[in-house]
Short mmCIF file of N, CA and C in Angstrom, two decimals:
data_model
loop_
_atom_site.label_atom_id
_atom_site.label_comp_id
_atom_site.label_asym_id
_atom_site.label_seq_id
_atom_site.Cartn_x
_atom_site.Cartn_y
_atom_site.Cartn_z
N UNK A 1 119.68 97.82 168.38
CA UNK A 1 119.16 98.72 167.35
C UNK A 1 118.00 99.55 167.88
N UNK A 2 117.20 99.29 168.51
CA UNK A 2 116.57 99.64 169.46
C UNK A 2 116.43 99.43 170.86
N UNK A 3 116.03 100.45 172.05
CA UNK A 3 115.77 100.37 172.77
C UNK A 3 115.29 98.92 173.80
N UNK A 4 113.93 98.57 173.16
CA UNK A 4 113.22 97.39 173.73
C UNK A 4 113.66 96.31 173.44
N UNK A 5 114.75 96.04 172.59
CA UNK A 5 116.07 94.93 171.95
C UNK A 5 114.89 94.12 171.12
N UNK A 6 114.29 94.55 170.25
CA UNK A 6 113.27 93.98 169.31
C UNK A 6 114.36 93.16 168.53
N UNK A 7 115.30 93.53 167.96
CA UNK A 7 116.30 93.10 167.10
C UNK A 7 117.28 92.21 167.38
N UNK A 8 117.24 92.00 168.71
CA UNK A 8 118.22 90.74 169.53
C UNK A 8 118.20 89.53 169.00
N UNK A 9 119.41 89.38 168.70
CA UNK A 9 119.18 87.28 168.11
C UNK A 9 117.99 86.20 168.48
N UNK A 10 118.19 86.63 169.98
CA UNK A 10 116.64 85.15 170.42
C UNK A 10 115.52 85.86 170.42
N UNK A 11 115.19 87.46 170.28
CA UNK A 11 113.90 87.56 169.43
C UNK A 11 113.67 87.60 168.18
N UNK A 12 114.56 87.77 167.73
CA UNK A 12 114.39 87.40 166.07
C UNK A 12 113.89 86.13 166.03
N UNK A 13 114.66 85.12 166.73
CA UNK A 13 114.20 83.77 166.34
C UNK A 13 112.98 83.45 166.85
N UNK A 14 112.66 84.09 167.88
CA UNK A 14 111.28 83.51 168.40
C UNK A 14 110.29 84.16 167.44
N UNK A 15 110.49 85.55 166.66
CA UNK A 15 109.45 85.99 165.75
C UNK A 15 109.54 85.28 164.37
N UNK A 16 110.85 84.54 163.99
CA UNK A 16 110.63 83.82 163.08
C UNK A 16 109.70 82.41 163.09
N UNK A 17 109.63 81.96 164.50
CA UNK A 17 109.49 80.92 164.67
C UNK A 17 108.00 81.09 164.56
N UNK A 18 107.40 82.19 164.59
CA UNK A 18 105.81 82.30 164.56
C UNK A 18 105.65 82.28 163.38
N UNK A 19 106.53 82.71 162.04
CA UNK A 19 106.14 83.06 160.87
C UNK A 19 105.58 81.55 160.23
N UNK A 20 104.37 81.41 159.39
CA UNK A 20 104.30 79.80 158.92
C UNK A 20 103.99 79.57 157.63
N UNK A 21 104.35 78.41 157.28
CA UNK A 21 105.02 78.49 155.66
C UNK A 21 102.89 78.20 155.06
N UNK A 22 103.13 78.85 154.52
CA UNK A 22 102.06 78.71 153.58
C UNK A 22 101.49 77.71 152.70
N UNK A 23 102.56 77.28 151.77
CA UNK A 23 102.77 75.92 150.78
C UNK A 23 103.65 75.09 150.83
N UNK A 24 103.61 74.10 151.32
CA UNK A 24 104.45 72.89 151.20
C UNK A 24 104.88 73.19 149.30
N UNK A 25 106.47 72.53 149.71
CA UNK A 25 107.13 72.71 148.62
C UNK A 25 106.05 71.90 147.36
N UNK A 26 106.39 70.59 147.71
CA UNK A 26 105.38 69.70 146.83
C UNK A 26 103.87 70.73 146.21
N UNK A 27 102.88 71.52 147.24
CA UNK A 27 102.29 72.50 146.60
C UNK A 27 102.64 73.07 145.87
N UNK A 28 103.90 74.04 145.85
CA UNK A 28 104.19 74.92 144.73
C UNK A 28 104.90 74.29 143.58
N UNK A 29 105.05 73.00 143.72
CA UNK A 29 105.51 72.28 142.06
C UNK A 29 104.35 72.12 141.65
N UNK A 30 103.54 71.26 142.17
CA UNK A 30 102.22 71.12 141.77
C UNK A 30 101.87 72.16 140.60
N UNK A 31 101.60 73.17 141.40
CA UNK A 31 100.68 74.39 140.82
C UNK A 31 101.07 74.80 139.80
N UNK A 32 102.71 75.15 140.21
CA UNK A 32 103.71 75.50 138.98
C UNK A 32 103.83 74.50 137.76
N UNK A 33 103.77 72.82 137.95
CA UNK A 33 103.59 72.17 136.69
C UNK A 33 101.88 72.17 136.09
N UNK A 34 100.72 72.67 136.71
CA UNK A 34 99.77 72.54 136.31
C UNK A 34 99.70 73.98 135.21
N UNK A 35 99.81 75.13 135.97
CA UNK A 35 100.48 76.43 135.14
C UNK A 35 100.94 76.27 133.89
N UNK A 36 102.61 75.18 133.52
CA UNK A 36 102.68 74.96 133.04
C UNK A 36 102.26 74.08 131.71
N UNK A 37 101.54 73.43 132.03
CA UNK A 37 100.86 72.63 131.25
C UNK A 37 99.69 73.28 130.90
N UNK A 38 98.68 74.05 131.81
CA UNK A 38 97.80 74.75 131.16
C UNK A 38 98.47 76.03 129.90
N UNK A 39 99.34 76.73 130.26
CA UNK A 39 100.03 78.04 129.24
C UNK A 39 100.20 77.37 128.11
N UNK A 40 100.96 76.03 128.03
CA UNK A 40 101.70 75.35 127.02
C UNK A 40 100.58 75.06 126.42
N UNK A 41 99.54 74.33 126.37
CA UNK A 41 98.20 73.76 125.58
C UNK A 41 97.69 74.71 125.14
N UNK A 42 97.91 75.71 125.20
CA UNK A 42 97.36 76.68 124.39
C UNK A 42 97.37 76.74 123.24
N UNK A 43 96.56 77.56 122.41
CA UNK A 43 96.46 76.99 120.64
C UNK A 43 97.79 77.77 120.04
N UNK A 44 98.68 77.48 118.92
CA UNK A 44 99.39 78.41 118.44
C UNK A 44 98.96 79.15 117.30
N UNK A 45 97.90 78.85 116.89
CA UNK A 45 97.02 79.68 115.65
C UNK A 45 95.54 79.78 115.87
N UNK A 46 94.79 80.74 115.82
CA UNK A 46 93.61 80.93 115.75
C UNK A 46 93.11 81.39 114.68
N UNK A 47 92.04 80.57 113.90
CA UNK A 47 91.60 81.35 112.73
C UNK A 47 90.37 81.35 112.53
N UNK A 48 89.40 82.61 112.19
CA UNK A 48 88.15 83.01 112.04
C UNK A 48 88.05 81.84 111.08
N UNK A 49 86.34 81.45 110.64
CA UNK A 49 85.96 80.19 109.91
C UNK A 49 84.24 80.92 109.88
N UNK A 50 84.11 81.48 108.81
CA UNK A 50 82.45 81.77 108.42
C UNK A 50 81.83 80.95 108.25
N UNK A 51 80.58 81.19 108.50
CA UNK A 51 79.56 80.17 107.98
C UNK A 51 79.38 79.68 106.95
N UNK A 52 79.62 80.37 105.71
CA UNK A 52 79.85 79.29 104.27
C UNK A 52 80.91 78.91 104.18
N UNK A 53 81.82 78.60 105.34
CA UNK A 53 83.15 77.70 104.45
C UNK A 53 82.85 76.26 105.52
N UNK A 54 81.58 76.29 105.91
CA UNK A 54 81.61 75.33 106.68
C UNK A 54 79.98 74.59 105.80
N UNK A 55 80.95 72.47 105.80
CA UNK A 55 80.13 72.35 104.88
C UNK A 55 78.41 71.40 105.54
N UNK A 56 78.88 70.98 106.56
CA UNK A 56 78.03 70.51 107.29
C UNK A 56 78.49 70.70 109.03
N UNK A 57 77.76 70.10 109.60
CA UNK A 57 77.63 69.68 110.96
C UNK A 57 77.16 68.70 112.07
N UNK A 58 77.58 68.13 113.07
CA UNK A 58 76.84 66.96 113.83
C UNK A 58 77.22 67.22 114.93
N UNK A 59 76.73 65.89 115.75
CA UNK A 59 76.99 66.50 117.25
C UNK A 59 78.28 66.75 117.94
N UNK A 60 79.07 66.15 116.70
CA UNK A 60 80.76 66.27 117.16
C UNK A 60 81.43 66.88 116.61
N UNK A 61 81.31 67.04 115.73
CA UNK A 61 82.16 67.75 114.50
C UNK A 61 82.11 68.73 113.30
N UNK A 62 82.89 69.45 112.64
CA UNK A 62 82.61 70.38 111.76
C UNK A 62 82.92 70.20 110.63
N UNK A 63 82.58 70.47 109.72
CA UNK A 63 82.85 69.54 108.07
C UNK A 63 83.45 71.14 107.52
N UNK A 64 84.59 70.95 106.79
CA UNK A 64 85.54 72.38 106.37
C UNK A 64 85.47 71.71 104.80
N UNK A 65 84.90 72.57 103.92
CA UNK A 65 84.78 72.07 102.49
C UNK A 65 86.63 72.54 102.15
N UNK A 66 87.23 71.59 101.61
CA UNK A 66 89.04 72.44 101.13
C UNK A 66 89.53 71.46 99.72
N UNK A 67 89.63 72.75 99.12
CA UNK A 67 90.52 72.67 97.84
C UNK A 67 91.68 72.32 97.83
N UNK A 68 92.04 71.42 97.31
CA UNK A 68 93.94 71.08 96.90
C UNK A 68 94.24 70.49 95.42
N UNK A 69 95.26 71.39 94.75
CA UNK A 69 95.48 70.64 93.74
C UNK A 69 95.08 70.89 92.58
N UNK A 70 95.29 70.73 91.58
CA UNK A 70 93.60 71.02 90.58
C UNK A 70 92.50 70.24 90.72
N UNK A 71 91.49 71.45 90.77
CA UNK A 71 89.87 70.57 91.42
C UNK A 71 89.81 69.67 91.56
N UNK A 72 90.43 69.40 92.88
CA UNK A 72 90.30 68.53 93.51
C UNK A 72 89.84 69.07 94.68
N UNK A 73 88.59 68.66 95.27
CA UNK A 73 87.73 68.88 96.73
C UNK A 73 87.69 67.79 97.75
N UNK A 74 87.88 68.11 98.88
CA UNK A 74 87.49 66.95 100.15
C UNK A 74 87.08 67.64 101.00
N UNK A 75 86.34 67.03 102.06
CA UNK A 75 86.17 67.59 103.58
C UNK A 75 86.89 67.33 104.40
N UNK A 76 87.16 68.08 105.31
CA UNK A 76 87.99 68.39 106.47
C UNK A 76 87.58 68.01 107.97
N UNK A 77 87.85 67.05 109.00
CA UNK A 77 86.69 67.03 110.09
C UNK A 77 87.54 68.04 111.16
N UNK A 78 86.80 68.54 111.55
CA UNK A 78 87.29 68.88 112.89
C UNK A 78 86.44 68.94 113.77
N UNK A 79 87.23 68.36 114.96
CA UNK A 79 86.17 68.37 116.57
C UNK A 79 85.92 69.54 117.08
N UNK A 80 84.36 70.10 117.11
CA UNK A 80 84.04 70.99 117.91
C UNK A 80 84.36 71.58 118.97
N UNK A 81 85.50 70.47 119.55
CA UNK A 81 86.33 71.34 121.41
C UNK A 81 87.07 72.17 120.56
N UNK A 82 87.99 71.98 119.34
CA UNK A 82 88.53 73.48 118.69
C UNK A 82 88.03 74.79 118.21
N UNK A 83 86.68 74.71 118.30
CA UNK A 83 86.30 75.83 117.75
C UNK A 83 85.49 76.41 119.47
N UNK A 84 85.39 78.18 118.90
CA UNK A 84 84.77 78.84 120.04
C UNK A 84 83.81 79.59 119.16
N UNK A 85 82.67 79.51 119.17
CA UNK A 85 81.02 80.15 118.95
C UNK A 85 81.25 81.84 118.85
N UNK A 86 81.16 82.69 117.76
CA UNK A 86 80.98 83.93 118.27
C UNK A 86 79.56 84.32 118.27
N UNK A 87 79.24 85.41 118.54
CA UNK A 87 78.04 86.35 118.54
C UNK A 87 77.59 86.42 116.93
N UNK A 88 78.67 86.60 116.57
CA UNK A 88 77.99 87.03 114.95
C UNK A 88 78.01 85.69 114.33
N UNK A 89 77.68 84.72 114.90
CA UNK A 89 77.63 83.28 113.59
C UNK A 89 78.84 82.82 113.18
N UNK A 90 79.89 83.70 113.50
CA UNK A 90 81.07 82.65 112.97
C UNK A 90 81.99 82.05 114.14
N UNK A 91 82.86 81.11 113.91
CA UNK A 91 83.66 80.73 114.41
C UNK A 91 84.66 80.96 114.87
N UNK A 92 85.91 80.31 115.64
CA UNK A 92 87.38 80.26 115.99
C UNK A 92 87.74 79.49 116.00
N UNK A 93 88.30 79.02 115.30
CA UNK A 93 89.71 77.43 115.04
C UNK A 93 90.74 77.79 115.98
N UNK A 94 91.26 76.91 117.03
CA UNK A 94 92.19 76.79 117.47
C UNK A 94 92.66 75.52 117.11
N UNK A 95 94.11 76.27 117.13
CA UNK A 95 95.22 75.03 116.74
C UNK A 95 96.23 74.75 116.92
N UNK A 96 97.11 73.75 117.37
CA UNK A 96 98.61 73.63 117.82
C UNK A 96 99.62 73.49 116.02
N UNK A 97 100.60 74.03 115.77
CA UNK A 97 101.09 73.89 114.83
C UNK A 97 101.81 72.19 114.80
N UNK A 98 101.44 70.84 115.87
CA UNK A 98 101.80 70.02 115.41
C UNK A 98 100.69 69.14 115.17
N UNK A 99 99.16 69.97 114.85
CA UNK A 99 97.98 68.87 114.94
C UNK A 99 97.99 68.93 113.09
N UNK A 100 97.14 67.46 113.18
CA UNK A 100 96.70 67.26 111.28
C UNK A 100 95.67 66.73 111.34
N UNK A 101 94.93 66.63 110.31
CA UNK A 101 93.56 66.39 109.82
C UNK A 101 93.24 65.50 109.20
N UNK A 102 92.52 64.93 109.08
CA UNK A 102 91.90 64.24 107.86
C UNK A 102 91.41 64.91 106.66
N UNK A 103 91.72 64.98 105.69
CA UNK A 103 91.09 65.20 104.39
C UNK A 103 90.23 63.89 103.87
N UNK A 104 88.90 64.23 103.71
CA UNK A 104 88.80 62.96 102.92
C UNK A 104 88.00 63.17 101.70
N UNK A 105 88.43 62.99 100.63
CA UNK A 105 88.32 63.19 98.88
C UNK A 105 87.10 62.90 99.09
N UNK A 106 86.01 63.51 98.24
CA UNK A 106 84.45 63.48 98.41
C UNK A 106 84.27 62.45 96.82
N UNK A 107 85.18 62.08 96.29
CA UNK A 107 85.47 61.30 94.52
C UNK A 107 85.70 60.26 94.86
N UNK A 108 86.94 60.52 95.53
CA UNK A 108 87.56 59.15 95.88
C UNK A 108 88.43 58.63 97.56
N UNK A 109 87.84 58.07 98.07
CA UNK A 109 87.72 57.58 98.96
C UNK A 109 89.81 57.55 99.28
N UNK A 110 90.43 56.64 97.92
CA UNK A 110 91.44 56.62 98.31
C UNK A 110 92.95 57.16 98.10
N UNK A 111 92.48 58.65 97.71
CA UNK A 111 92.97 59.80 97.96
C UNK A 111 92.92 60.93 99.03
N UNK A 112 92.47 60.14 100.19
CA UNK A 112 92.17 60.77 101.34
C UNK A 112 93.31 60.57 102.30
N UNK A 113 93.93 61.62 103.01
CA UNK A 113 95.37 61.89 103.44
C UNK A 113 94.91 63.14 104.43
N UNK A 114 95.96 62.97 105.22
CA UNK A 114 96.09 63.87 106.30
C UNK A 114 96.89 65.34 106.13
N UNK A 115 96.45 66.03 106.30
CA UNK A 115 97.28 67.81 106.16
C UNK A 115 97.54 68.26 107.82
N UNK A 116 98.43 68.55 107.49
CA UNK A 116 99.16 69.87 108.40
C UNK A 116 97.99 70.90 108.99
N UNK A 117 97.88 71.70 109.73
CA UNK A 117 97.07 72.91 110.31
C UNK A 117 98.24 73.95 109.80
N UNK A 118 99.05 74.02 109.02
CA UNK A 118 99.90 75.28 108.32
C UNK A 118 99.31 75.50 107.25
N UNK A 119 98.80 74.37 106.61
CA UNK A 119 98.25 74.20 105.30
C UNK A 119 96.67 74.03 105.08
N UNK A 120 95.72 74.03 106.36
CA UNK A 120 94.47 74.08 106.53
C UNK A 120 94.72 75.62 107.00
N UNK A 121 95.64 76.07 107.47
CA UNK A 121 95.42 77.73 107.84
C UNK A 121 95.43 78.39 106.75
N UNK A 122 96.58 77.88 105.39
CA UNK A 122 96.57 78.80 104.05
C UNK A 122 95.09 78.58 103.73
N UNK A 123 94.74 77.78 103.26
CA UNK A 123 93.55 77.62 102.75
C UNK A 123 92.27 78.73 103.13
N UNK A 124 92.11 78.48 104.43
CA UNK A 124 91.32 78.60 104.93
C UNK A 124 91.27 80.38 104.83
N UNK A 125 92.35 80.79 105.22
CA UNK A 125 92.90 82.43 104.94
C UNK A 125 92.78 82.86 103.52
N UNK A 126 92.93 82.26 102.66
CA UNK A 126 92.91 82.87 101.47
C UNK A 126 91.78 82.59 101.09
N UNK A 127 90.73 81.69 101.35
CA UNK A 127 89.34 81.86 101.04
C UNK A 127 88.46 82.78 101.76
N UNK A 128 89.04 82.93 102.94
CA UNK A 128 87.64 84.28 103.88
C UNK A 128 88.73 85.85 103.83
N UNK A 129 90.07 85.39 103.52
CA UNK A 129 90.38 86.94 103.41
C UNK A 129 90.87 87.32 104.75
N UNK A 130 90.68 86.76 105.59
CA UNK A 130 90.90 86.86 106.87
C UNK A 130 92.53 86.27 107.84
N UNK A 131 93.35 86.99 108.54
CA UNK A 131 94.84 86.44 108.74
C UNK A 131 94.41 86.04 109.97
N UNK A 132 95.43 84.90 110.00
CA UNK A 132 94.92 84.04 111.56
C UNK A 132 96.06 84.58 112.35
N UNK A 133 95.56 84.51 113.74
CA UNK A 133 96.29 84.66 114.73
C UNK A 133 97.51 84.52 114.98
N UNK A 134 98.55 84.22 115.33
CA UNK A 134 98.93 83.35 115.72
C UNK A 134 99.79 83.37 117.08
N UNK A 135 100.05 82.82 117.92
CA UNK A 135 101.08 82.94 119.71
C UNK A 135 102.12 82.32 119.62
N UNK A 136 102.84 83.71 119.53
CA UNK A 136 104.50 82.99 119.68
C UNK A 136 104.65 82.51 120.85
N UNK A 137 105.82 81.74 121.09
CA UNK A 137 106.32 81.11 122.05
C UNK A 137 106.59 82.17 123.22
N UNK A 138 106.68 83.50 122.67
CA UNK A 138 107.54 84.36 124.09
C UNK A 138 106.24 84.71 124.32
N UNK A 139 105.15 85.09 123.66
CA UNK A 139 104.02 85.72 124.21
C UNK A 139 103.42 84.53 125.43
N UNK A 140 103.46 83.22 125.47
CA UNK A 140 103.43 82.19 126.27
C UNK A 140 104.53 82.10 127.28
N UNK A 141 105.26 82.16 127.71
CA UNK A 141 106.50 82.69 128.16
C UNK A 141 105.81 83.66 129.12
N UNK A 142 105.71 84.97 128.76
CA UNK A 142 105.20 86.08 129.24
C UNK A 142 103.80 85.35 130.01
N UNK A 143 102.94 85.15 129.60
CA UNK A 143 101.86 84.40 130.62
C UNK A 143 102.19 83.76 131.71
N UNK A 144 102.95 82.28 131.25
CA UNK A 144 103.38 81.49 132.18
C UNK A 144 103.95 82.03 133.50
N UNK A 145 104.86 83.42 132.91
CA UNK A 145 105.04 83.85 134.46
C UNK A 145 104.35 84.86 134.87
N UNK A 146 103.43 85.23 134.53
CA UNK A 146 103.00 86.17 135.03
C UNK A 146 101.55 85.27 135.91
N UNK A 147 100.98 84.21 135.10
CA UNK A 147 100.21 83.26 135.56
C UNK A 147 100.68 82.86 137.09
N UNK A 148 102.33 81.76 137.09
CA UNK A 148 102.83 81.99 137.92
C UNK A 148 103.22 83.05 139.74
N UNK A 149 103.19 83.70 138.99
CA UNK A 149 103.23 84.96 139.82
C UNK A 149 102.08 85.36 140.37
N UNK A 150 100.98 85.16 139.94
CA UNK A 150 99.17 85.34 140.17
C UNK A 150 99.45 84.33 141.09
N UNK A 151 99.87 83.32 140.79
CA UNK A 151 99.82 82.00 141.76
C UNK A 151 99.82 82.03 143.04
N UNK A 152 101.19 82.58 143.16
CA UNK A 152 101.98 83.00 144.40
C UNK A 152 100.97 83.95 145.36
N UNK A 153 100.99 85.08 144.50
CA UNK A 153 99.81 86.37 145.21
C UNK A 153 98.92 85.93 145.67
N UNK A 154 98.00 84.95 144.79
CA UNK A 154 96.44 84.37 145.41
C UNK A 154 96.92 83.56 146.82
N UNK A 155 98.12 82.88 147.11
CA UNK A 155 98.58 82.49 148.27
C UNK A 155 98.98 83.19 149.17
N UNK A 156 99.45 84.43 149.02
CA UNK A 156 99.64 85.64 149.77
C UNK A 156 101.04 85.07 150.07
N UNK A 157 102.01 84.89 149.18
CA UNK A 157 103.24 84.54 148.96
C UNK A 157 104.40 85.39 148.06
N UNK A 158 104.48 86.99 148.35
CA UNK A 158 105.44 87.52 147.97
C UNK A 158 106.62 87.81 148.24
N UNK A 159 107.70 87.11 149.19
CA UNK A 159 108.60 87.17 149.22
C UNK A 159 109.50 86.12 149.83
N UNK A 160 110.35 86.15 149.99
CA UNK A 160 110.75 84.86 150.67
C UNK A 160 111.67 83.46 149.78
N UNK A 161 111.52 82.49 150.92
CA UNK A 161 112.41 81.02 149.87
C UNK A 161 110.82 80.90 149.37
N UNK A 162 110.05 80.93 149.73
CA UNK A 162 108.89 79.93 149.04
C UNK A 162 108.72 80.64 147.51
N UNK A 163 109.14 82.07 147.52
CA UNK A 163 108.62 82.65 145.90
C UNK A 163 110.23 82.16 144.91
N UNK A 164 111.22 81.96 145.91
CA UNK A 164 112.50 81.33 145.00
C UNK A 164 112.53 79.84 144.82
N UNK A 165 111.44 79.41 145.53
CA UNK A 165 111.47 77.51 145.21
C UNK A 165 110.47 77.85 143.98
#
């Protein structure tokens, strides 16, 4: 193909033989199940939470005053790793649509029962007025590979078996 036989079978192989793999396979599962597991934990609802719908506080947790029923009131706990701090004083609830709560009746102790985060999101929305977030599955999807794909690049891994393993 050329002149200087750059393209000859036993130099091809000897220039392949310099080329060197970057990531052991076992690396790129790794990374790729950590990817995965980070995209997936992601919250599937986010919802603003003002400062008056919140009824106390401690070093762990957030007290959500919630209505159910006819007047009937309880508090709500939730752990502070779900929420994110804004600038203006209010909050962010994150949430997986298979987490639940404690309610616990501020009357009676044993009318206290666990709710859904579908049903702490109505609530919570129709008292501040405010629509929660929420991440579909494809919008996660769309990350995961594109996360993925960041992966690869930061390894300086664009083409090849290693970007098809």
């Amino acid at each position: 193909m050329n002149k200087n036989g750059d393209y000859l079978l036993k130099n091809l192989e000897e220039k392949f033989k310099q080329n060197e793999v970057v990531l052991s396979e076992n690396e790129i599962i790794e990374g790729y199940e950590k990817i995965k597991r980070d995209v997936f934990a992601l919250p599937d609802v986010e919802i603003v939470i003002e400062p008056w719908q919140i009824s106390q506080k401690d070093e762990d947790f957030i007290y959500l005053t919630f209505d159910y029923g006819i007047k009937n009131q309880g508090e709500v706990r939730i752990h502070k790793y779900q929420f994110l701090t804004q600038d203006n004083g209010n909050y962010k609830l994150q949430m997986k649509h298979s987490d639940f709560f404690l309610l616990v009746d501020s009357e009676h102790q044993s009318k206290s029962r666990f709710i859904k985060s579908s049903v702490l999101v109505e609530q919570l929305t129709s008292d501040n007025l405010r629509p929660a977030t929420k991440f579909y599955s494809a919008r996660k999807e769309f990350i995961f590979a594109l996360d993925t794909l960041n992966f690869l690049a930061q390894k300086d891994i664009h083409t090849g078996e290693q970007v098809e393993k």
